[in-house]
mmCIF file of C-alpha atoms in Angstrom:
data_model
loop_
_atom_site.group_PDB
_atom_site.id
_atom_site.type_symbol
_atom_site.label_atom_id
_atom_site.label_comp_id
_atom_site.label_asym_id
_atom_site.label_seq_id
_atom_site.Cartn_x
_atom_site.Cartn_y
_atom_site.Cartn_z
ATOM 1 C CA MET A 1 0.179 -0.120 0.226
ATOM 2 C CA LEU A 2 1.228 3.503 -1.241
ATOM 3 C CA LEU A 3 0.869 6.068 1.492
ATOM 4 C CA LYS A 4 0.522 9.443 0.168
ATOM 5 C CA PRO A 5 3.146 12.096 1.568
ATOM 6 C CA LEU A 6 1.646 14.590 4.555
ATOM 7 C CA MET A 7 1.186 17.872 2.723
ATOM 8 C CA ILE A 8 1.871 20.545 5.848
ATOM 9 C CA ALA A 9 0.158 23.789 4.727
ATOM 10 C CA LEU A 10 2.015 26.669 5.292
ATOM 11 C CA GLY A 11 0.278 30.322 6.132
ATOM 12 C CA PRO A 12 0.421 33.098 3.554
ATOM 13 C CA ASP A 13 3.429 34.662 4.653
ATOM 14 C CA GLN A 14 5.654 31.377 5.089
ATOM 15 C CA SER A 15 4.962 30.516 1.509
ATOM 16 C CA ALA A 16 5.419 33.588 0.194
ATOM 17 C CA HIS A 17 9.399 33.812 1.783
ATOM 18 C CA ALA A 18 9.609 30.109 -0.034
ATOM 19 C CA LEU A 19 9.130 31.614 -3.139
ATOM 20 C CA ARG A 20 11.209 34.598 -2.712
ATOM 21 C CA TYR A 21 13.992 32.126 -1.282
ATOM 22 C CA ALA A 22 13.489 29.940 -4.367
ATOM 23 C CA LEU A 23 13.477 33.186 -6.394
ATOM 24 C CA ALA A 24 16.828 34.449 -4.653
ATOM 25 C CA GLU A 25 18.572 31.108 -6.123
ATOM 26 C CA GLN A 26 18.173 32.010 -8.901
ATOM 27 C CA ASP A 27 19.094 35.321 -8.808
ATOM 28 C CA ILE A 28 16.038 37.609 -9.052
ATOM 29 C CA ALA A 29 15.626 39.790 -6.130
ATOM 30 C CA SER A 30 11.978 40.581 -4.525
ATOM 31 C CA ASP A 31 10.259 41.822 -1.890
ATOM 32 C CA ILE A 32 7.296 40.529 0.215
ATOM 33 C CA HIS A 33 4.024 42.553 1.392
ATOM 34 C CA ALA A 34 1.681 40.348 3.892
ATOM 35 C CA GLY A 35 -1.763 41.258 5.775
ATOM 36 C CA TYR A 36 -5.328 40.393 5.681
ATOM 37 C CA GLY A 37 -4.493 36.388 4.824
ATOM 38 C CA LEU A 38 -2.547 37.209 1.553
ATOM 39 C CA ALA A 39 0.934 37.613 0.548
ATOM 40 C CA LEU A 40 2.246 39.546 -2.389
ATOM 41 C CA VAL A 41 5.710 38.895 -3.700
ATOM 42 C CA SER A 42 6.991 41.895 -5.950
ATOM 43 C CA VAL A 43 9.057 40.314 -8.402
ATOM 44 C CA ARG A 44 9.215 44.052 -10.488
ATOM 45 C CA VAL A 45 7.263 46.168 -12.181
ATOM 46 C CA GLY A 46 4.349 44.357 -14.117
ATOM 47 C CA LEU A 47 4.862 41.334 -12.102
ATOM 48 C CA VAL A 48 3.355 40.271 -8.686
ATOM 49 C CA VAL A 49 3.148 37.099 -7.318
ATOM 50 C CA TRP A 50 -0.165 36.479 -5.163
ATOM 51 C CA CYS A 51 -0.091 34.017 -2.293
ATOM 52 C CA ASP A 52 -3.120 32.600 -0.256
ATOM 53 C CA GLY A 53 -0.775 29.471 1.512
ATOM 54 C CA ASN A 54 -2.616 27.199 -1.077
ATOM 55 C CA TRP A 55 -1.885 28.840 -4.336
ATOM 56 C CA PHE A 56 0.646 30.826 -6.089
ATOM 57 C CA TRP A 57 -0.994 33.137 -9.316
ATOM 58 C CA TRP A 58 0.345 35.866 -11.158
ATOM 59 C CA ARG A 59 -0.582 37.418 -14.074
ATOM 60 C CA VAL A 60 0.308 36.300 -17.577
ATOM 61 C CA GLY A 61 -1.942 38.262 -20.303
ATOM 62 C CA TRP A 62 -5.548 40.051 -21.044
ATOM 63 C CA ASN A 63 -8.174 38.036 -22.630
ATOM 64 C CA ASP A 64 -9.105 40.456 -25.061
ATOM 65 C CA ARG A 65 -12.446 38.730 -26.055
ATOM 66 C CA ARG A 66 -13.510 38.184 -22.456
ATOM 67 C CA LYS A 67 -12.213 41.804 -21.434
ATOM 68 C CA ARG A 68 -10.240 39.474 -18.592
ATOM 69 C CA VAL A 69 -6.880 39.128 -17.340
ATOM 70 C CA LEU A 70 -5.618 35.416 -17.231
ATOM 71 C CA TYR A 71 -3.337 34.089 -14.618
ATOM 72 C CA ALA A 72 -1.325 31.128 -14.429
ATOM 73 C CA ARG A 73 -1.431 29.605 -10.806
ATOM 74 C CA HIS A 74 0.828 26.925 -9.226
ATOM 75 C CA PRO A 75 0.582 25.070 -6.062
ATOM 76 C CA ALA A 76 2.188 26.535 -2.835
ATOM 77 C CA ASP A 77 3.435 23.763 -1.464
ATOM 78 C CA GLU A 78 6.091 23.501 -4.702
ATOM 79 C CA PRO A 79 7.851 26.863 -3.936
ATOM 80 C CA VAL A 80 10.943 25.928 -6.086
ATOM 81 C CA ARG A 81 8.737 24.839 -9.353
ATOM 82 C CA ALA A 82 6.519 27.636 -9.277
ATOM 83 C CA ALA A 83 9.465 30.235 -8.864
ATOM 84 C CA ARG A 84 11.202 28.431 -12.359
ATOM 85 C CA ARG A 85 7.875 29.322 -13.997
ATOM 86 C CA VAL A 86 7.818 32.808 -12.345
ATOM 87 C CA ALA A 87 11.364 33.337 -13.649
ATOM 88 C CA PHE A 88 10.193 32.236 -16.855
ATOM 89 C CA ARG A 89 7.547 35.031 -16.533
ATOM 90 C CA CYS A 90 10.259 37.441 -15.293
ATOM 91 C CA GLU A 91 12.075 37.149 -18.476
ATOM 92 C CA GLU A 92 8.969 37.825 -20.782
ATOM 93 C CA VAL A 93 7.926 40.533 -19.399
ATOM 94 C CA TYR A 94 11.388 42.551 -19.293
ATOM 95 C CA ARG A 95 11.193 41.441 -23.194
ATOM 96 C CA HIS A 96 8.258 43.431 -23.286
ATOM 97 C CA ASN A 97 9.341 46.189 -20.531
ATOM 98 C CA PRO A 98 12.500 46.792 -19.871
ATOM 99 C CA HIS A 99 14.174 48.846 -17.150
ATOM 100 C CA SER A 100 14.732 52.631 -17.861
ATOM 101 C CA GLU A 101 17.974 53.854 -17.699
ATOM 102 C CA LEU A 102 17.704 55.074 -14.114
ATOM 103 C CA ILE A 103 15.741 52.073 -12.804
ATOM 104 C CA ALA A 104 18.851 50.268 -14.651
ATOM 105 C CA ASP A 105 21.942 52.394 -12.938
ATOM 106 C CA VAL A 106 19.842 52.356 -9.503
ATOM 107 C CA VAL A 107 19.921 47.925 -10.307
ATOM 108 C CA SER A 108 23.129 48.295 -11.589
ATOM 109 C CA SER A 109 24.660 50.155 -8.005
ATOM 110 C CA VAL A 110 23.168 47.549 -5.761
ATOM 111 C CA ARG A 111 24.562 44.476 -7.209
#
């Protein structure tokens, strides 16, 4: 008989910190804002990851026909895999909206 591993649900704050750590492992800086049962992981302009402790979700586009935002989501108990997906989205967002010269200078001086 196979036993399913016991999944311990983390709160939004803990899940957000796990994602932030996994993003840092990929050299992606982020910031966390938490409260009211949600946590936001701010990755860059145009990319914010929401977390409720069960799911991570982030905006990936716009459905013009339905006039709605499209979201990707990933289980919060897999922060490393979620970070990989967020990193791909981060590259996509950067291609469409690179840093201004001012922000690029600030970012390069911090690193």
